[in-house]
């Protein structure tokens, strides 16, 4: 038995006010601005925000329909000292997960030593034998990570899950900052907020560092499923911000174990692919044979060392929700360190003792499918009916490997504009993003705060109608970061138009188009899926 679980019945931690109702450090200006605006002022700024987002084309797809990015006007603020602990914890975690992935697709020492149960790894739907022995040119398997955090009732940040395949949402971090600075500039007055603008440049540097060593000026491409994918805005945004090519599978082909892009001037080599396509659709030679999204032969080109795939194929075994239970053990095993960021207590239901413990307390647990994303398929014990809990219990008994359970944690709350002008507390989580270039792990200060808009709801996922907030990390020593209050252009200026052309595009029958549109959503129950959903 790993721990004793009790439901999160204590009051939520308030992100804005302390126990005596006073603004937390760094939030006095924000509170004063909101009070000075009043209900009518808030409503006016909300209309300005919506018009700005619509004019800029900043959208999010929900159930197949595009809508303006749901950005709240009230920022979420994290102090510098506290963020430094988060930053260090994420770096530590990614280093350990990198070592784990290298190990399980290589010698398997962590399995032989019994640190992580072999049964969990080999039974994971994201463990791909096709990736065994495939070593990226610079050894980096996790170029980009999104580590989901929550703050518990005591105010401590805890890791909820790791996203190591195609974590989405970073484009909204950048756009949230730009938008809030445009519609509510006075809230930044006197604040020293760490910049988020350098993320595209950091990402491009990491991707270029992943290129084969004999390539001096690598070409980087962002591989998207297509315009019907819910995260296509982000794919286009990142490609444009980095000055990289935005391509679909039909724009590429492999020849002689190399990857090429079709252009009006002939074939052009691609050295690094930042793919936003699930493993199962990436290469029809090795995975889904009917995939229209991937590139036949891509894995062979990667195995030959002629192209780097970011993130690496097979990373999903490390962010499998059942394997997540053992990440603290990985940190101690590989790094000899205590975890800086604790997990949310999680039960491995393949263990008979833990399974029995959970089944006796289902009404106080959150039960999740290990292959779920976007908040789909989870059951929160306190809001489920007896009939629903009985179904969950049957599902667990039938296939324990498919489920995990966690005690209910009352997520922290932050004031949020509800309706046109009402400020009400809503639960939030946080997804910081990290970029690994092989020498260092860069953690974007802040990340994406997601908001559960229905009162009392703990489901924050944007794919289920959640909102988002601009997330500030205060910098007490760098006045220059305060320029964030003045919207400006990102540092990256290497923007150029895609040269992609389709010299020999395939004939498109109606059924083929429909099939392609369906695959662009990719598999799984989450209609907004584009990798681990935000």
PDB file of C-alpha atoms in Angstrom, residues 245-385:
ATOM      1  CA  UNK A 245       8.014  24.737 -42.849  1.00  0.00           C
ATOM      2  CA  UNK A 246       4.421  23.733 -42.102  1.00  0.00           C
ATOM      3  CA  UNK A 247       3.761  20.465 -43.886  1.00  0.00           C
ATOM      4  CA  UNK A 248       1.301  17.629 -44.095  1.00  0.00           C
ATOM      5  CA  UNK A 249       2.255  14.053 -44.803  1.00  0.00           C
ATOM      6  CA  UNK A 250       1.380  14.371 -48.483  1.00  0.00           C
ATOM      7  CA  UNK A 251       3.986  17.138 -48.806  1.00  0.00           C
ATOM      8  CA  UNK A 252       6.764  14.701 -47.859  1.00  0.00           C
ATOM      9  CA  UNK A 253       8.270  11.482 -49.152  1.00  0.00           C
ATOM     10  CA  UNK A 254      11.182   9.221 -48.278  1.00  0.00           C
ATOM     11  CA  UNK A 255      13.839   8.091 -50.709  1.00  0.00           C
ATOM     12  CA  UNK A 256      17.105   6.296 -49.959  1.00  0.00           C
ATOM     13  CA  UNK A 257      16.333   6.500 -46.216  1.00  0.00           C
ATOM     14  CA  UNK A 258      16.105  10.282 -46.369  1.00  0.00           C
ATOM     15  CA  UNK A 259      13.138  12.600 -45.943  1.00  0.00           C
ATOM     16  CA  UNK A 260      12.243  15.053 -48.698  1.00  0.00           C
ATOM     17  CA  UNK A 261       9.730  17.832 -49.144  1.00  0.00           C
ATOM     18  CA  UNK A 262       8.056  18.562 -52.446  1.00  0.00           C
ATOM     19  CA  UNK A 263       8.572  22.156 -53.577  1.00  0.00           C
ATOM     20  CA  UNK A 264       8.082  24.069 -56.804  1.00  0.00           C
ATOM     21  CA  UNK A 265      11.852  23.925 -57.217  1.00  0.00           C
ATOM     22  CA  UNK A 266      12.112  20.205 -56.724  1.00  0.00           C
ATOM     23  CA  UNK A 267      12.721  17.956 -53.739  1.00  0.00           C
ATOM     24  CA  UNK A 268      14.256  19.561 -50.673  1.00  0.00           C
ATOM     25  CA  UNK A 269      15.719  17.565 -47.762  1.00  0.00           C
ATOM     26  CA  UNK A 270      14.134  17.774 -44.296  1.00  0.00           C
ATOM     27  CA  UNK A 271      16.446  17.091 -41.376  1.00  0.00           C
ATOM     28  CA  UNK A 272      14.176  17.597 -38.357  1.00  0.00           C
ATOM     29  CA  UNK A 273      10.454  16.908 -38.076  1.00  0.00           C
ATOM     30  CA  UNK A 274       8.545  18.429 -35.194  1.00  0.00           C
ATOM     31  CA  UNK A 275       5.609  16.111 -35.570  1.00  0.00           C
ATOM     32  CA  UNK A 276       2.172  16.813 -34.160  1.00  0.00           C
ATOM     33  CA  UNK A 277       0.843  13.464 -35.294  1.00  0.00           C
ATOM     34  CA  UNK A 278       0.330  10.463 -33.041  1.00  0.00           C
ATOM     35  CA  UNK A 279       2.743   7.565 -33.379  1.00  0.00           C
ATOM     36  CA  UNK A 280       0.043   5.336 -34.821  1.00  0.00           C
ATOM     37  CA  UNK A 281      -0.359   7.607 -37.849  1.00  0.00           C
ATOM     38  CA  UNK A 282       3.251   8.649 -38.343  1.00  0.00           C
ATOM     39  CA  UNK A 283       4.548   5.920 -40.643  1.00  0.00           C
ATOM     40  CA  UNK A 284       2.139   3.500 -42.362  1.00  0.00           C
ATOM     41  CA  UNK A 285       5.004   1.080 -42.977  1.00  0.00           C
ATOM     42  CA  UNK A 286       5.352   0.428 -39.244  1.00  0.00           C
ATOM     43  CA  UNK A 287       2.030   1.499 -37.740  1.00  0.00           C
ATOM     44  CA  UNK A 288      -1.472   2.160 -39.073  1.00  0.00           C
ATOM     45  CA  UNK A 289      -1.164   0.903 -42.688  1.00  0.00           C
ATOM     46  CA  UNK A 290      -4.073   3.029 -43.904  1.00  0.00           C
ATOM     47  CA  UNK A 291      -2.770   6.274 -42.507  1.00  0.00           C
ATOM     48  CA  UNK A 292      -2.982   9.184 -44.912  1.00  0.00           C
ATOM     49  CA  UNK A 293      -1.325  11.554 -42.459  1.00  0.00           C
ATOM     50  CA  UNK A 294       2.143  10.095 -42.100  1.00  0.00           C
ATOM     51  CA  UNK A 295       5.110   9.414 -44.341  1.00  0.00           C
ATOM     52  CA  UNK A 296       5.987   5.874 -45.445  1.00  0.00           C
ATOM     53  CA  UNK A 297       9.575   5.074 -44.526  1.00  0.00           C
ATOM     54  CA  UNK A 298      10.005   7.867 -41.975  1.00  0.00           C
ATOM     55  CA  UNK A 299      11.127   5.525 -39.199  1.00  0.00           C
ATOM     56  CA  UNK A 300      13.668   3.900 -41.489  1.00  0.00           C
ATOM     57  CA  UNK A 301      15.088   7.331 -42.313  1.00  0.00           C
ATOM     58  CA  UNK A 302      15.268   8.096 -38.583  1.00  0.00           C
ATOM     59  CA  UNK A 303      16.931   4.782 -37.823  1.00  0.00           C
ATOM     60  CA  UNK A 304      19.497   5.510 -40.541  1.00  0.00           C
ATOM     61  CA  UNK A 305      20.288   8.753 -38.713  1.00  0.00           C
ATOM     62  CA  UNK A 306      19.230  11.003 -41.599  1.00  0.00           C
ATOM     63  CA  UNK A 307      16.318  12.728 -39.889  1.00  0.00           C
ATOM     64  CA  UNK A 308      15.357  13.519 -36.309  1.00  0.00           C
ATOM     65  CA  UNK A 309      11.780  13.075 -35.107  1.00  0.00           C
ATOM     66  CA  UNK A 310      10.683  15.294 -32.241  1.00  0.00           C
ATOM     67  CA  UNK A 311       9.311  14.094 -29.966  1.00  0.00           C
ATOM     68  CA  UNK A 312      10.709  10.623 -30.433  1.00  0.00           C
ATOM     69  CA  UNK A 313       8.532   7.679 -31.368  1.00  0.00           C
ATOM     70  CA  UNK A 314       7.449   5.673 -28.339  1.00  0.00           C
ATOM     71  CA  UNK A 315       7.612   8.483 -25.779  1.00  0.00           C
ATOM     72  CA  UNK A 316       4.075   7.672 -24.727  1.00  0.00           C
ATOM     73  CA  UNK A 317       5.250   4.809 -22.562  1.00  0.00           C
ATOM     74  CA  UNK A 318       6.768   7.381 -20.205  1.00  0.00           C
ATOM     75  CA  UNK A 319       3.582   9.445 -19.917  1.00  0.00           C
ATOM     76  CA  UNK A 320       1.337   6.416 -19.563  1.00  0.00           C
ATOM     77  CA  UNK A 321      -0.814   7.252 -16.544  1.00  0.00           C
ATOM     78  CA  UNK A 322      -0.002   3.919 -14.915  1.00  0.00           C
ATOM     79  CA  UNK A 323       3.754   4.402 -15.396  1.00  0.00           C
ATOM     80  CA  UNK A 324       3.444   7.942 -13.983  1.00  0.00           C
ATOM     81  CA  UNK A 325       2.963   6.339 -10.581  1.00  0.00           C
ATOM     82  CA  UNK A 326       6.620   5.345 -10.631  1.00  0.00           C
ATOM     83  CA  UNK A 327       8.231   8.607 -11.795  1.00  0.00           C
ATOM     84  CA  UNK A 328       9.363   9.551  -8.243  1.00  0.00           C
ATOM     85  CA  UNK A 329      11.083   6.158  -8.078  1.00  0.00           C
ATOM     86  CA  UNK A 330      12.748   6.852 -11.440  1.00  0.00           C
ATOM     87  CA  UNK A 331      14.117  10.149 -10.141  1.00  0.00           C
ATOM     88  CA  UNK A 332      15.738   8.449  -7.184  1.00  0.00           C
ATOM     89  CA  UNK A 333      16.976   5.542  -9.308  1.00  0.00           C
ATOM     90  CA  UNK A 334      18.561   7.536 -12.135  1.00  0.00           C
ATOM     91  CA  UNK A 335      19.543  10.771 -10.402  1.00  0.00           C
ATOM     92  CA  UNK A 336      19.973   9.736  -6.785  1.00  0.00           C
ATOM     93  CA  UNK A 337      17.818  12.710  -5.752  1.00  0.00           C
ATOM     94  CA  UNK A 338      14.573  13.199  -3.924  1.00  0.00           C
ATOM     95  CA  UNK A 339      11.751  14.468  -6.182  1.00  0.00           C
ATOM     96  CA  UNK A 340      11.383  18.233  -5.969  1.00  0.00           C
ATOM     97  CA  UNK A 341       7.777  18.131  -7.148  1.00  0.00           C
ATOM     98  CA  UNK A 342       5.548  15.469  -5.573  1.00  0.00           C
ATOM     99  CA  UNK A 343       3.065  13.417  -7.556  1.00  0.00           C
ATOM    100  CA  UNK A 344      -0.602  13.347  -6.778  1.00  0.00           C
ATOM    101  CA  UNK A 345      -0.968  10.057  -4.936  1.00  0.00           C
ATOM    102  CA  UNK A 346      -1.890   7.468  -7.558  1.00  0.00           C
ATOM    103  CA  UNK A 347      -2.873   3.834  -7.277  1.00  0.00           C
ATOM    104  CA  UNK A 348      -1.632   1.111  -9.589  1.00  0.00           C
ATOM    105  CA  UNK A 349      -4.788  -0.968  -9.962  1.00  0.00           C
ATOM    106  CA  UNK A 350      -2.818  -3.925 -11.270  1.00  0.00           C
ATOM    107  CA  UNK A 351      -1.610  -4.375  -7.698  1.00  0.00           C
ATOM    108  CA  UNK A 352      -4.260  -6.452  -5.825  1.00  0.00           C
ATOM    109  CA  UNK A 353      -3.831  -4.620  -2.507  1.00  0.00           C
ATOM    110  CA  UNK A 354      -4.086  -1.189  -4.048  1.00  0.00           C
ATOM    111  CA  UNK A 355      -7.032  -2.267  -6.198  1.00  0.00           C
ATOM    112  CA  UNK A 356      -8.910  -3.539  -3.163  1.00  0.00           C
ATOM    113  CA  UNK A 357      -8.141  -0.329  -1.277  1.00  0.00           C
ATOM    114  CA  UNK A 358      -9.537   1.776  -4.134  1.00  0.00           C
ATOM    115  CA  UNK A 359     -12.662  -0.312  -4.703  1.00  0.00           C
ATOM    116  CA  UNK A 360     -13.639   0.221  -1.073  1.00  0.00           C
ATOM    117  CA  UNK A 361     -13.372   3.994  -1.496  1.00  0.00           C
ATOM    118  CA  UNK A 362     -14.556   4.705  -5.033  1.00  0.00           C
ATOM    119  CA  UNK A 363     -16.868   7.477  -3.825  1.00  0.00           C
ATOM    120  CA  UNK A 364     -13.766   9.399  -2.722  1.00  0.00           C
ATOM    121  CA  UNK A 365     -11.602   8.757  -5.777  1.00  0.00           C
ATOM    122  CA  UNK A 366     -11.029  10.101  -9.257  1.00  0.00           C
ATOM    123  CA  UNK A 367     -10.803   7.178 -11.671  1.00  0.00           C
ATOM    124  CA  UNK A 368      -9.197   7.761 -15.076  1.00  0.00           C
ATOM    125  CA  UNK A 369      -8.594   5.617 -18.150  1.00  0.00           C
ATOM    126  CA  UNK A 370      -4.844   5.304 -18.737  1.00  0.00           C
ATOM    127  CA  UNK A 371      -5.252   6.067 -22.440  1.00  0.00           C
ATOM    128  CA  UNK A 372      -7.661   8.939 -21.920  1.00  0.00           C
ATOM    129  CA  UNK A 373      -6.944  12.607 -22.561  1.00  0.00           C
ATOM    130  CA  UNK A 374      -8.746  15.891 -22.452  1.00  0.00           C
ATOM    131  CA  UNK A 375     -10.628  14.899 -19.300  1.00  0.00           C
ATOM    132  CA  UNK A 376     -12.722  12.329 -21.150  1.00  0.00           C
ATOM    133  CA  UNK A 377     -13.682   9.111 -19.435  1.00  0.00           C
ATOM    134  CA  UNK A 378     -12.830  10.157 -15.879  1.00  0.00           C
ATOM    135  CA  UNK A 379     -15.206   9.621 -12.980  1.00  0.00           C
ATOM    136  CA  UNK A 380     -15.189  11.816  -9.895  1.00  0.00           C
ATOM    137  CA  UNK A 381     -16.495   9.758  -7.001  1.00  0.00           C
ATOM    138  CA  UNK A 382     -18.210  12.560  -5.115  1.00  0.00           C
ATOM    139  CA  UNK A 383     -20.394  13.501  -8.091  1.00  0.00           C
ATOM    140  CA  UNK A 384     -21.074  10.013  -9.475  1.00  0.00           C
ATOM    141  CA  UNK A 385     -24.257   8.051  -8.812  1.00  0.00           C
TER     142      UNK A 385
END
